[in-house]
Coordinates of C-alpha atoms in Angstrom, one line a residue:
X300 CA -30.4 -8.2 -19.2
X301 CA -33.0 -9.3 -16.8
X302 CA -36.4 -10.0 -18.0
X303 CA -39.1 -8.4 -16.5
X304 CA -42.1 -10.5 -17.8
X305 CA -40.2 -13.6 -16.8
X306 CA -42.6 -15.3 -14.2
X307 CA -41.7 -15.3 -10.0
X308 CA -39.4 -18.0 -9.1
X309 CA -41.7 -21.0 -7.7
X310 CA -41.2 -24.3 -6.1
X311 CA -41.8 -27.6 -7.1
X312 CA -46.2 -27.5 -7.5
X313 CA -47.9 -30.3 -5.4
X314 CA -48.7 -33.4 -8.0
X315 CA -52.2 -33.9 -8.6
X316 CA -52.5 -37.4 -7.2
X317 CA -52.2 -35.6 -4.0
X318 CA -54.0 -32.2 -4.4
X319 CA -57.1 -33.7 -6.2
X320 CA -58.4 -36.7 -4.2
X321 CA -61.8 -35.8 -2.8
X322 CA -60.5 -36.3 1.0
X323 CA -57.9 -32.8 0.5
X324 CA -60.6 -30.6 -1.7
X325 CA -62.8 -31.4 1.4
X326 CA -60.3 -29.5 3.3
X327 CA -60.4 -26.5 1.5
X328 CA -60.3 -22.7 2.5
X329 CA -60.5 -19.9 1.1
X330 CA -58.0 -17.7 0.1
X331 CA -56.6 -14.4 -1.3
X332 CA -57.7 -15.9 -5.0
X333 CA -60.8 -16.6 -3.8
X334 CA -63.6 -15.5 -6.2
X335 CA -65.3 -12.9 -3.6
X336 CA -61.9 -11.5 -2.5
X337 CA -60.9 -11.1 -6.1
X338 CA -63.9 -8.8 -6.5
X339 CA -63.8 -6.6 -3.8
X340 CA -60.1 -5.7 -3.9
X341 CA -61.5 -4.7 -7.8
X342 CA -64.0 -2.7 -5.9
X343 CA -61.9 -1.1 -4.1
X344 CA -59.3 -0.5 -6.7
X345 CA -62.4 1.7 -8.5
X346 CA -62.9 3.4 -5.3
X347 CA -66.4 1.8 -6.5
X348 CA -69.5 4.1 -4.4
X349 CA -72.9 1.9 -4.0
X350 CA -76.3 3.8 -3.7
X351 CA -79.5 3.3 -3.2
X352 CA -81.9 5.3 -5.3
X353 CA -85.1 3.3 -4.1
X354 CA -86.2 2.3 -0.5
X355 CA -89.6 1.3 -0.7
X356 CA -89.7 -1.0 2.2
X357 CA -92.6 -0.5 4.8
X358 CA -92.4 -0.4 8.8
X359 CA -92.6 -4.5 8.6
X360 CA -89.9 -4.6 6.8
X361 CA -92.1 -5.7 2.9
X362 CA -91.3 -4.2 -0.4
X363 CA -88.6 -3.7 -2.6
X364 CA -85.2 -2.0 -3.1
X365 CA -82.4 -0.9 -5.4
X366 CA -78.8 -0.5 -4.5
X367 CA -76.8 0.7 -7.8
X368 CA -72.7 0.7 -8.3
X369 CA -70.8 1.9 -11.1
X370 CA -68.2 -0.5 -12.1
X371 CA -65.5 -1.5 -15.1
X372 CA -67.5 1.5 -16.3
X373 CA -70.9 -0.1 -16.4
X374 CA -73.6 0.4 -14.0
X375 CA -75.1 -2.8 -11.8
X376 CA -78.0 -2.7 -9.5
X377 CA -79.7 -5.2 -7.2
X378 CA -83.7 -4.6 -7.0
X379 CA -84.4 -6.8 -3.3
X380 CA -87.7 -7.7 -2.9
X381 CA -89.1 -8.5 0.8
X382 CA -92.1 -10.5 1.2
X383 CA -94.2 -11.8 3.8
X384 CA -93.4 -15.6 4.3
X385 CA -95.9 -17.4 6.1
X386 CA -94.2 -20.1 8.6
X387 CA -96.0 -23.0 7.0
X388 CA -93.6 -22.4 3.6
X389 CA -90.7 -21.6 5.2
X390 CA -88.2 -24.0 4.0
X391 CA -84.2 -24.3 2.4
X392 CA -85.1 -27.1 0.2
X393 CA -84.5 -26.5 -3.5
X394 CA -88.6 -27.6 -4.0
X395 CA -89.8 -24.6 -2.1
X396 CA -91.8 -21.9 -3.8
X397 CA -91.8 -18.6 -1.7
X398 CA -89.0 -16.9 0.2
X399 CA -88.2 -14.2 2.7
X400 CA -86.8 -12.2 -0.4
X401 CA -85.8 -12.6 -3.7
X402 CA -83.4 -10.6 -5.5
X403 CA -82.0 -9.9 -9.3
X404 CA -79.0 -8.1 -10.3
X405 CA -79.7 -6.3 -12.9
X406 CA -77.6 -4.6 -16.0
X407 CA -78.0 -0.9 -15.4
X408 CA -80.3 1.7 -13.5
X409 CA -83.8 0.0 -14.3
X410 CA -86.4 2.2 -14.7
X411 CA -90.4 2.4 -12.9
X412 CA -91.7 -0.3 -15.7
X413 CA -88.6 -2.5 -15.3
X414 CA -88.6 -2.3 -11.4
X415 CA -92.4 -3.1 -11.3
X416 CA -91.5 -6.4 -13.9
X417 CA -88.5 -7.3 -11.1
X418 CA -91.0 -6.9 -8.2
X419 CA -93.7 -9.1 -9.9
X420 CA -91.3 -11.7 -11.3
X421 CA -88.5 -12.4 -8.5
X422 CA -90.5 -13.8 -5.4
X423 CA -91.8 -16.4 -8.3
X424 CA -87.7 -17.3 -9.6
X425 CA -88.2 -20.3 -11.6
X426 CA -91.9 -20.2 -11.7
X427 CA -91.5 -16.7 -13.7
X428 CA -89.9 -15.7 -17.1
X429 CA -86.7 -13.0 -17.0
X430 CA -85.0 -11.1 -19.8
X431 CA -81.4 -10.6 -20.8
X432 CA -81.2 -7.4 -18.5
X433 CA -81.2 -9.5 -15.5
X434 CA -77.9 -11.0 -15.4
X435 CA -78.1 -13.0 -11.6
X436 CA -81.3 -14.3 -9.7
X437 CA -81.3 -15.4 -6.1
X438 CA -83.4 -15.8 -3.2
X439 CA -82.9 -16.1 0.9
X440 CA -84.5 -16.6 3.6
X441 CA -84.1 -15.2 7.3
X442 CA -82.1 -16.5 10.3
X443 CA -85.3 -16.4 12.0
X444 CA -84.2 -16.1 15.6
X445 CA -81.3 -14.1 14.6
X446 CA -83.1 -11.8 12.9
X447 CA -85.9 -11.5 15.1
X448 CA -84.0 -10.9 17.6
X449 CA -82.3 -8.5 16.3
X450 CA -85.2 -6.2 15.7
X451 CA -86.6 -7.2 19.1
X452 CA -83.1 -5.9 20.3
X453 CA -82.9 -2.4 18.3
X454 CA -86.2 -1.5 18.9
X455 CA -85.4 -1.4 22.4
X456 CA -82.5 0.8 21.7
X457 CA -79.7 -1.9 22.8
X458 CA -77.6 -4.4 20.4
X459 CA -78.4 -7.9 19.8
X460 CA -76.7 -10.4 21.7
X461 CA -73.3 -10.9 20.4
X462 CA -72.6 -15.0 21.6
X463 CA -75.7 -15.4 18.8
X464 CA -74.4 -12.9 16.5
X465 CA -71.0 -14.7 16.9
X466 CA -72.2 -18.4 16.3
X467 CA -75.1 -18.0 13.6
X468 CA -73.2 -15.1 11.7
X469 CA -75.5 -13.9 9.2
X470 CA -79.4 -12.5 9.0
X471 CA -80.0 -13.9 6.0
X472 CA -79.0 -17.2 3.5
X473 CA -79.6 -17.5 0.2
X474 CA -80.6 -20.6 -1.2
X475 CA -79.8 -20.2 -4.5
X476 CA -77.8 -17.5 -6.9
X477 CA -78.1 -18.1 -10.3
X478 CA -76.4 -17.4 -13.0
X479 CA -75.5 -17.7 -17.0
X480 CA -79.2 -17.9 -18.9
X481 CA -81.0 -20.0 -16.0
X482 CA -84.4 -19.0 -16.1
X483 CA -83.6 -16.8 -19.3
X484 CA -81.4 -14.4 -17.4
X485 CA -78.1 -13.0 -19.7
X486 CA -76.0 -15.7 -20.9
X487 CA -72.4 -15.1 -19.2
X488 CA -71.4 -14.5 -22.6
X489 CA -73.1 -11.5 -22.7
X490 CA -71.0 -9.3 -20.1
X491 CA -67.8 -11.6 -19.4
X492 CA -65.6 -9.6 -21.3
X493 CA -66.9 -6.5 -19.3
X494 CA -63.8 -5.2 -16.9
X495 CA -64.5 -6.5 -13.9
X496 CA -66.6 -9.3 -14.6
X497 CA -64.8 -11.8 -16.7
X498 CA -63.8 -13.5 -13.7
X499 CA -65.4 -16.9 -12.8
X500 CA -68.8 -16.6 -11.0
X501 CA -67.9 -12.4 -11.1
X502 CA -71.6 -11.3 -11.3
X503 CA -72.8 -14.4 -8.5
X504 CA -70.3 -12.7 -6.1
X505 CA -71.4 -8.7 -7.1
X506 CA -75.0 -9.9 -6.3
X507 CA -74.3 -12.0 -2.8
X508 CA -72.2 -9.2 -1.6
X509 CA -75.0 -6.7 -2.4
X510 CA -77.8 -8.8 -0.8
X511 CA -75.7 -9.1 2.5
X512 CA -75.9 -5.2 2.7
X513 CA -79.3 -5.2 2.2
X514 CA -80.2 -7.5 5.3
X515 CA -78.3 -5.4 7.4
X516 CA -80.5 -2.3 6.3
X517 CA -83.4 -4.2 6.5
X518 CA -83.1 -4.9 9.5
X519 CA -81.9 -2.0 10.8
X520 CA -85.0 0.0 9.0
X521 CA -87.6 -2.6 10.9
X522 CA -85.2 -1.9 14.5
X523 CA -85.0 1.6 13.9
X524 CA -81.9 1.8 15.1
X525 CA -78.5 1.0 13.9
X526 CA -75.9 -1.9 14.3
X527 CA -72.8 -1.7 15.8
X528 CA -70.3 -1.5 13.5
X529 CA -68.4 -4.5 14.6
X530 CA -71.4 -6.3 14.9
X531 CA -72.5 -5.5 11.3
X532 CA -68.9 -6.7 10.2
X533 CA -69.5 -9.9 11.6
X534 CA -72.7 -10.4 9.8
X535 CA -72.1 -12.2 6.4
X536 CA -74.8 -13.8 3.5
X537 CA -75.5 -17.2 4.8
X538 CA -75.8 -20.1 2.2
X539 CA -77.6 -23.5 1.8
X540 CA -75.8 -25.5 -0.8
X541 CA -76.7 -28.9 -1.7
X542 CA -75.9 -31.7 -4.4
X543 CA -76.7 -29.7 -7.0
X544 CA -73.6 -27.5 -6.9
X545 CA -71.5 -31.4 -7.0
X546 CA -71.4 -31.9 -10.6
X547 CA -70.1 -28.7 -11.8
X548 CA -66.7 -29.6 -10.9
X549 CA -67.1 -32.9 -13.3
X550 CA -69.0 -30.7 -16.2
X551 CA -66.3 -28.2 -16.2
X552 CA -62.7 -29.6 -15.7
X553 CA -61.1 -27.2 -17.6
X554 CA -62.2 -24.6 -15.3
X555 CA -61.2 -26.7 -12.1
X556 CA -58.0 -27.1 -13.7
X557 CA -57.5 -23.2 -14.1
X558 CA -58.7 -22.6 -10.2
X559 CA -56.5 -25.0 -8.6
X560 CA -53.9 -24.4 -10.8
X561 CA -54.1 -20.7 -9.6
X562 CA -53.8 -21.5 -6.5
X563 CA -51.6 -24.1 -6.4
X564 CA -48.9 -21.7 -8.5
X565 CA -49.8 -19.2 -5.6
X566 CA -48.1 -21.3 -3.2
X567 CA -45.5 -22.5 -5.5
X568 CA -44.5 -19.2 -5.2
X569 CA -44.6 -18.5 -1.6
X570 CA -42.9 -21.5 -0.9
X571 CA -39.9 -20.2 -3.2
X572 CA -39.8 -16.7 -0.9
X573 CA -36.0 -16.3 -0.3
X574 CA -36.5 -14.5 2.6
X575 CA -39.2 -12.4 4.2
X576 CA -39.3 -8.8 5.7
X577 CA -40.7 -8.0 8.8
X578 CA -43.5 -6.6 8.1
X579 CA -44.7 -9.7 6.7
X580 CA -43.3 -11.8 9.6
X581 CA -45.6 -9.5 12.0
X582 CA -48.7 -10.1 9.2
X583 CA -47.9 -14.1 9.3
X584 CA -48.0 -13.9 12.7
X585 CA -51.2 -12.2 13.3
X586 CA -52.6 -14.5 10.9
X587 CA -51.7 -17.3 13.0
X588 CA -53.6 -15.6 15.8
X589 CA -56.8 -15.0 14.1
X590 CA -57.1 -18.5 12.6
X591 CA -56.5 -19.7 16.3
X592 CA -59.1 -17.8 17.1
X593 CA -61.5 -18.6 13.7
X594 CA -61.2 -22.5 14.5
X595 CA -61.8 -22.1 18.3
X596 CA -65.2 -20.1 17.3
X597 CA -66.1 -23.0 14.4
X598 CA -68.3 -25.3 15.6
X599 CA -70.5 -27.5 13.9
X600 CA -73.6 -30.2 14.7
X601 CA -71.9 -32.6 12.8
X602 CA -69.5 -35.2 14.6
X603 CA -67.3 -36.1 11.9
X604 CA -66.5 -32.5 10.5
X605 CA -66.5 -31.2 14.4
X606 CA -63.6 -34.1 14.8
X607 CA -61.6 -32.6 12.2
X608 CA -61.9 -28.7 13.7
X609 CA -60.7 -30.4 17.0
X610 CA -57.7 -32.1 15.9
X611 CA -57.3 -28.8 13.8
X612 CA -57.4 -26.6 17.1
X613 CA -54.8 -29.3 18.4
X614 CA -52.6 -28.6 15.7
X615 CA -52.4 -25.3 15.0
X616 CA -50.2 -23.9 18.6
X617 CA -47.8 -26.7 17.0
X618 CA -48.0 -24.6 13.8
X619 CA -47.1 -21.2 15.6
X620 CA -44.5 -23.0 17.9
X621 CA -42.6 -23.7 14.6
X622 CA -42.8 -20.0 13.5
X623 CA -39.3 -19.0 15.5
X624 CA -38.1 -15.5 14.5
X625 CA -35.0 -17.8 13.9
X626 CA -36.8 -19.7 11.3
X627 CA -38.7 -17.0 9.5
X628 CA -35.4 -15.2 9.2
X629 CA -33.6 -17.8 7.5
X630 CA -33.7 -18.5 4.1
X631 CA -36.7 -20.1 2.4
X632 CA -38.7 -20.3 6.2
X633 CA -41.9 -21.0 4.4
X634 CA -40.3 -23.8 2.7
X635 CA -39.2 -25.1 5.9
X636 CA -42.4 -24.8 7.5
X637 CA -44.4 -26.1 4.6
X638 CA -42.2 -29.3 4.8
X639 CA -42.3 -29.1 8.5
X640 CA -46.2 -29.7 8.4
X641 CA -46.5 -32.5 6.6
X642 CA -47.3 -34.5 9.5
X643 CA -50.0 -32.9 10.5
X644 CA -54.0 -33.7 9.7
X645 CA -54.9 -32.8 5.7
X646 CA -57.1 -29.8 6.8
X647 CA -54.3 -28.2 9.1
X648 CA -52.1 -28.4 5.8
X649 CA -54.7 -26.9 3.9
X650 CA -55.4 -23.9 6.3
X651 CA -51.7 -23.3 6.4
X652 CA -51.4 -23.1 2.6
X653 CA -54.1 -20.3 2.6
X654 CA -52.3 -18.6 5.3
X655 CA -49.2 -18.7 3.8
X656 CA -50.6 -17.1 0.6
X657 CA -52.0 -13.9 2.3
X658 CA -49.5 -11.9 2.5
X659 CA -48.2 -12.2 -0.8
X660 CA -50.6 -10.3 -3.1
X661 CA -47.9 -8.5 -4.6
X662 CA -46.4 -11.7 -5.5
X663 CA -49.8 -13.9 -6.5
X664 CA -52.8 -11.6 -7.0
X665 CA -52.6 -11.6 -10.9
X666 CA -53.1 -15.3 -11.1
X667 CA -56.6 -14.2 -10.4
X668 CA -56.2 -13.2 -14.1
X669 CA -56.2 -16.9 -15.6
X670 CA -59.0 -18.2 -12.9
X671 CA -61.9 -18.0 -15.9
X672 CA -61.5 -19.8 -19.1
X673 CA -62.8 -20.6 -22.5
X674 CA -60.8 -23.7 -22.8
X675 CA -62.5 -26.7 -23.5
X676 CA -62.3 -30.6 -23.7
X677 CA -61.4 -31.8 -27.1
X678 CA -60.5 -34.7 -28.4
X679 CA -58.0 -35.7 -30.8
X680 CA -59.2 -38.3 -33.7
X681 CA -55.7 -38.4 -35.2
X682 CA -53.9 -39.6 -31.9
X683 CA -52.5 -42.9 -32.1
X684 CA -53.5 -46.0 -29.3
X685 CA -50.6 -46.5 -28.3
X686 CA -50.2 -43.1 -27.4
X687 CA -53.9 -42.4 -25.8
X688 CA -52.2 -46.2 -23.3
X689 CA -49.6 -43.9 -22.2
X690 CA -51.4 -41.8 -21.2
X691 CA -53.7 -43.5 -19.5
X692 CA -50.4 -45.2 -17.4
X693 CA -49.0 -41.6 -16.4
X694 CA -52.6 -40.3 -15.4
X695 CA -55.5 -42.8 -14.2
X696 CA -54.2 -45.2 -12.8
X697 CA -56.4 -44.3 -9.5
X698 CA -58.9 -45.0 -11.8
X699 CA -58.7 -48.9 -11.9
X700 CA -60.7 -51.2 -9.7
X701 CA -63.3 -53.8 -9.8
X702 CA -66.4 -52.1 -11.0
X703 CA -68.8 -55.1 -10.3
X704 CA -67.7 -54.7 -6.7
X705 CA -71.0 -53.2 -4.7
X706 CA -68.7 -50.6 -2.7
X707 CA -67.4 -49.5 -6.2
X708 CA -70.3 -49.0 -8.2
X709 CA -72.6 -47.8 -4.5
X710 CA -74.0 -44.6 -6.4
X711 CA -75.6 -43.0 -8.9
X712 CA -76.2 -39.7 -10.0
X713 CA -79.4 -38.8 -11.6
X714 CA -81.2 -35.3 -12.9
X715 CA -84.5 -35.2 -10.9
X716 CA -87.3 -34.7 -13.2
X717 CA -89.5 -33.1 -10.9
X718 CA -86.8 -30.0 -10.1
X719 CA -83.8 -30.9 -12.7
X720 CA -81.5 -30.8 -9.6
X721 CA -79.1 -33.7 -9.7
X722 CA -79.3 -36.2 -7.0
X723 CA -77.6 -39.4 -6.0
X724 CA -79.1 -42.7 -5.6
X725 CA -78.4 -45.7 -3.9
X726 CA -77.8 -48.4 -6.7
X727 CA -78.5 -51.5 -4.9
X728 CA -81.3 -49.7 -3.0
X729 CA -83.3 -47.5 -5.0
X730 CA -84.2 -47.7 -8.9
X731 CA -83.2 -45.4 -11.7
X732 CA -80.0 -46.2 -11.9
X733 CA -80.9 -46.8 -15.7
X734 CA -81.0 -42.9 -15.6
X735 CA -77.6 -42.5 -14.5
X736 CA -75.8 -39.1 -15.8
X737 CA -72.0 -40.2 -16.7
X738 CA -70.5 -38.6 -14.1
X739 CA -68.7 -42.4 -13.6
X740 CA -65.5 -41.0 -15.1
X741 CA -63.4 -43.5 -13.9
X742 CA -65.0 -46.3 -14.7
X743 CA -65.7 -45.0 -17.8
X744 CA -62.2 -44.8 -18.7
X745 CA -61.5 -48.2 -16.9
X746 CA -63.5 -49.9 -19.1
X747 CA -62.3 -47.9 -22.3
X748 CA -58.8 -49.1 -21.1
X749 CA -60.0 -52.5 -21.2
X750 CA -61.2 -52.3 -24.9
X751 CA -58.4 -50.0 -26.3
X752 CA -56.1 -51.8 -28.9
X753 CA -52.4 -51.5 -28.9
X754 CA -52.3 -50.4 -32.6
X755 CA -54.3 -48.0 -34.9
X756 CA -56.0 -44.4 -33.9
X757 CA -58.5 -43.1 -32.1
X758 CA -60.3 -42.5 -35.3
X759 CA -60.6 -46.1 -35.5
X760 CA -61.1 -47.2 -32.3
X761 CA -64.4 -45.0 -31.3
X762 CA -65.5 -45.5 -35.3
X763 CA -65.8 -49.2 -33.9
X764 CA -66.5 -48.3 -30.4
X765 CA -68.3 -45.0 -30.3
X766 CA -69.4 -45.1 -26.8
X767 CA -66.0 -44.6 -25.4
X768 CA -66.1 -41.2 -27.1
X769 CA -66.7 -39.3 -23.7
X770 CA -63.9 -41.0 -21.8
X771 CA -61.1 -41.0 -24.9
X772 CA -61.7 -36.7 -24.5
X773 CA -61.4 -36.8 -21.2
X774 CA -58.0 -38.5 -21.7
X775 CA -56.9 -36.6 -23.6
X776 CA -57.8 -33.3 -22.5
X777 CA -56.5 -34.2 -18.7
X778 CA -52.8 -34.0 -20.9
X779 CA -51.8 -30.9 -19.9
X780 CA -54.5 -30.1 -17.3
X781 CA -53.0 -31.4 -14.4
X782 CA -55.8 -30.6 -12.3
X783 CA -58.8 -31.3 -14.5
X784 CA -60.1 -34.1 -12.8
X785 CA -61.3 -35.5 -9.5
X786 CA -58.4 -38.2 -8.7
X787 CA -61.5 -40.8 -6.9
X788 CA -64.9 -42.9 -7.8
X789 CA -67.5 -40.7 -7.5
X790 CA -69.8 -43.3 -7.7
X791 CA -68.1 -45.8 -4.7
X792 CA -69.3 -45.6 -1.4
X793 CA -66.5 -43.8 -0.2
X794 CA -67.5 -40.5 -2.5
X795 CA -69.3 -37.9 0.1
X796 CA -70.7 -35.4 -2.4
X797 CA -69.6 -32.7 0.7
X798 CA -66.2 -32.3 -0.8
X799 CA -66.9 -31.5 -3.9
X800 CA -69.0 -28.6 -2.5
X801 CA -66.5 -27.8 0.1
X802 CA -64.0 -27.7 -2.7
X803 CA -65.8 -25.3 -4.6
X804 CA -67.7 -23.0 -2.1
X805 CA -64.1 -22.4 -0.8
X806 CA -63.2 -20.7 -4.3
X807 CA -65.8 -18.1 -3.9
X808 CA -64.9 -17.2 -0.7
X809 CA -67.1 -19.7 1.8
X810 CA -66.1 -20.1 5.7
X811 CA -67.2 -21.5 8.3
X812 CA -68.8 -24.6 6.8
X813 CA -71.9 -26.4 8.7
X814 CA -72.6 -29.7 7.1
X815 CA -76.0 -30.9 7.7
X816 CA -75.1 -34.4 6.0
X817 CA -72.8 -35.6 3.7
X818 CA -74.8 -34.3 0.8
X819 CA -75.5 -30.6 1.8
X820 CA -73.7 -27.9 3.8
X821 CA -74.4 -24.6 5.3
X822 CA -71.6 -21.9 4.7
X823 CA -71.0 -18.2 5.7
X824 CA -70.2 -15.5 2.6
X825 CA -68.8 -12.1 3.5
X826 CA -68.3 -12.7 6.8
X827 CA -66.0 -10.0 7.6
X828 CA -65.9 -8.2 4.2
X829 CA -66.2 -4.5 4.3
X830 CA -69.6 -3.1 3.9
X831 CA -71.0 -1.0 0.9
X832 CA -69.5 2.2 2.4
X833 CA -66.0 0.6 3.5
X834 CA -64.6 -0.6 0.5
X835 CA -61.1 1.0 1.0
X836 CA -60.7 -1.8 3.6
X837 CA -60.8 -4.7 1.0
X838 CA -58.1 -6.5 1.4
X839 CA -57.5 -8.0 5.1
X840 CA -60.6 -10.4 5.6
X841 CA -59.3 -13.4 5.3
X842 CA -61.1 -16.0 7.9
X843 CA -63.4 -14.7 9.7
X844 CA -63.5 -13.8 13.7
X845 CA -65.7 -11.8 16.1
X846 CA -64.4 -9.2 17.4
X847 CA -66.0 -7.6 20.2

């Protein structure tokens, strides 16, 4: 008999030595697993309706709002605040103190009291105390000449330009969304095992997808007139996301592991497609088109990353000339093509494994299912040594090089006391490395390895040598976590933090990604995701591109 639960037939997954070196999760892009596609086909699946009960917003465009959704059966509302910013404060750095707007998601409908609280508290975020009913808390600030524009624009009854809508994409970027008890906001804890919101960074993604359809109101209440609709489309949440984001990929390896395992069992999957219909040969197809089109509208300040988009561009009509309607009739054709690519750059791979997983939801959407969860590192006392050395020969040995070298110990991370935002210092430049946070994993483990005897346990090795305790757990708990842990030095020269935040902005649903150095980036959220009122078109938005 067959078996109905048994899981899709899958290929061979990609080993980690290849899929977790910092080079390849700098290439990532989003996909249909991505955190803010995840939500709003849930959205959708609700036939989810947002409202907004409160508009208190003057001519200028200054005071506050409240958008409200029912969903998984609880109700969720964003109170917006709008403030005016004087020029002289106007900054993305994580030390500023006043906004454009500020903005929490709260649990329920909140009342007059409870909005009044939210007004006085959110323009202040970490300067001012919240309570367990506010489960996110962000802030952005405008795309001044965007915006402006705009409004100059609608008020004279015509549309803004649509070159600059095209190339800044968005009115509005936050510069920070925070969740899980920062600031004494609800602990994740609190609602995770809600329906709906159990998924990784579910409540972050609600919030920035709300805020986004409050800057196109805003600004369409100060124009007093309305976008066009495909302009509007176009106009995602814009981000500024710097080193602080870096570490969480270290802190929480058990939750990498279950993201890129997701989506690396995604395209296992695909891969394994016997054959495809033709409906999904015409959707590959136009998905070939519109990422054409995405990298030939990506442009970016920055040399190295616009060097990569061009030899991308290069690539890709060499992608589509493989694409024959001999091959994709054959049998396994996105094997063949997968194999076919492997010659080209590291980024054109990685674009053509997202493609290649979009039209497929049938087939992948309910790994989205295992992307949060409570899984943790432990480690294992009883183990014997000589078992904690084989592992260390299977799994790190990309971990093993001369530490006292000056390329290979370049960095450090530190917690800055002034704004508790990591940072990274320059170890033969700068002082504090004394204050390093271990987030040295490798050479922790390196020189663990050097100290670990051949016979006895664990028990006895960290009762005589207790400050290998962090690396022997890591170890351990990377056995059957494949993708646990970032496969280079993070504190060599070589390490540019921007991967790390590439690799992660990308699960959330990031495009079009602007870095500013190779410690901070600029990214575009919802950039083509359905507005508030268009939510039965969910599920066709994968990389963005203007459509006039």
């Amino acid at each position: 008999m067959l078996d109905t639960n048994a899981p899709p037939p899958q290929s061979p997954l990609r080993p980690p030595s290849e899929v977790m070196r910092l080079r390849r999760m700098g290439a990532s892009f989003p996909t249909r697993l991505s955190f803010l596609r995840v939500l709003l086909r849930r959205l959708s699946a609700e036939n989810a309706k947002v409202s907004r009960p409160v508009w208190a917003i003057d001519e200028d465009g200054f005071g506050h709002a409240v958008y409200s959704l029912t969903y998984g059966g609880h109700v969720y509302s964003l109170v917006a605040v709008s403030t005016d910013l004087p020029e002289d404060q106007r900054t993305d750095r994580v030390i500023a103190t006043a906004w454009d707007t500020a903005y929490v998601l709260y649990d329920g409908l909140p009342d007059a009291s409870e909005i009044d609280r939210i007004v006085a508290s959110a323009p202040k975020q970490e300067a001012a105390r919240f309570t367990a009913r506010d489960l996110v808390l962000s802030r952005a600030n405008k795309s001044v000449r965007l915006f402006a524009h705009t409004v100059e624009r609608l008020k004279a009854g015509e549309q803004p330009d649509e070159t600059l809508v095209r190339d800044t994409g968005y009115l509005m970027r936050t510069t920070a969304v925070y969740g899980n008890g920062k600031f004494g906001i609800a602990d994740r804890v609190d609602f995770a095992q809600r329906d709906g919101m159990g998924g990784s960074f579910a409540a972050e993604m609600l919030a920035v997808w709300l805020i986004r359809g409050f800057t196109h109101d805003l600004v369409e209440h100060v124009g007093g007139a309305k976008l066009a609709p495909h302009l509007k489309r176009h106009l995602g949440i814009g981000n500024s996301t710097g080193l602080g984001m870096a570490p969480f990929l270290v802190s929480h390896p058990m939750l990498l592991n279950a993201w890129v395992s997701a989506r690396e069992t995604a395209l296992a999957r695909v891969r394994a497609v016997e054959g495809v219909s033709a409906e999904q040969i015409e959707k590959i197809y136009s998905l070939v088109v519109r990422a054409a089109q995405h990298l030939a509208e990506w442009q970016v300040p920055d040399a190295i990353g616009q060097v990569r988009i061009d030899r991308m561009r290069s690539e890709w009509p060499k992608v589509a000339v493989m694409m024959t309607p001999e091959l994709m009739s054959s049998h396994q054709p996105l094997e063949q093509i997968w194999q076919a690519a492997s010659d080209f750059s590291v980024d054109t791979q990685e674009c053509l494994a997202a493609l290649m997983i979009e039209p497929f939801g049938e087939l992948v959407d309910e790994l989205a299912d295992g992307m949060a969860t409570e899984r943790r590192v432990t480690l294992n006392t009883a183990m014997s040594c000589a078992d904690a050395h084989a592992l260390i020969t299977r799994d790190w040995s990309w971990a093993f090089c001369d530490y006292d070298a000056p390329d290979a110990c370049h960095q450090f991370w530190y917690v800055s006391e002034a704004k508790a935002e990591p940072r990274l210092g320059l170890r033969h430049e700068e002082p504090g490395a004394d204050l390093e946070s271990p987030l040295d994993i490798s050479r922790q483990v390196a020189c663990m390895a050097k100290e670990l005897p051949d016979t006895g346990t664990v028990a006895q090795f960290l009762a005589r040598h207790p400050e290998h305790r962090a690396a022997m757990r890591r170890v351990q708990s990377l056995d059957g976590a494949p993708y646990a842990e970032i496969r280079d030095n993070l504190i060599a020269d070589t390490c540019l933090p921007i991967d790390m935040l590439r690799c992660k902005l990308a699960f959330f649903g990031a495009a079009k990604f602007d870095p500013k150095s190779d410690r901070w980036t600029r990214i575009t959220l919802c950039q083509g995701a359905p507005m508030h009122d268009e939510l039965k078109d969910a599920d066709d938005w994968w990389l963005p591109v203007f459509a006039s």
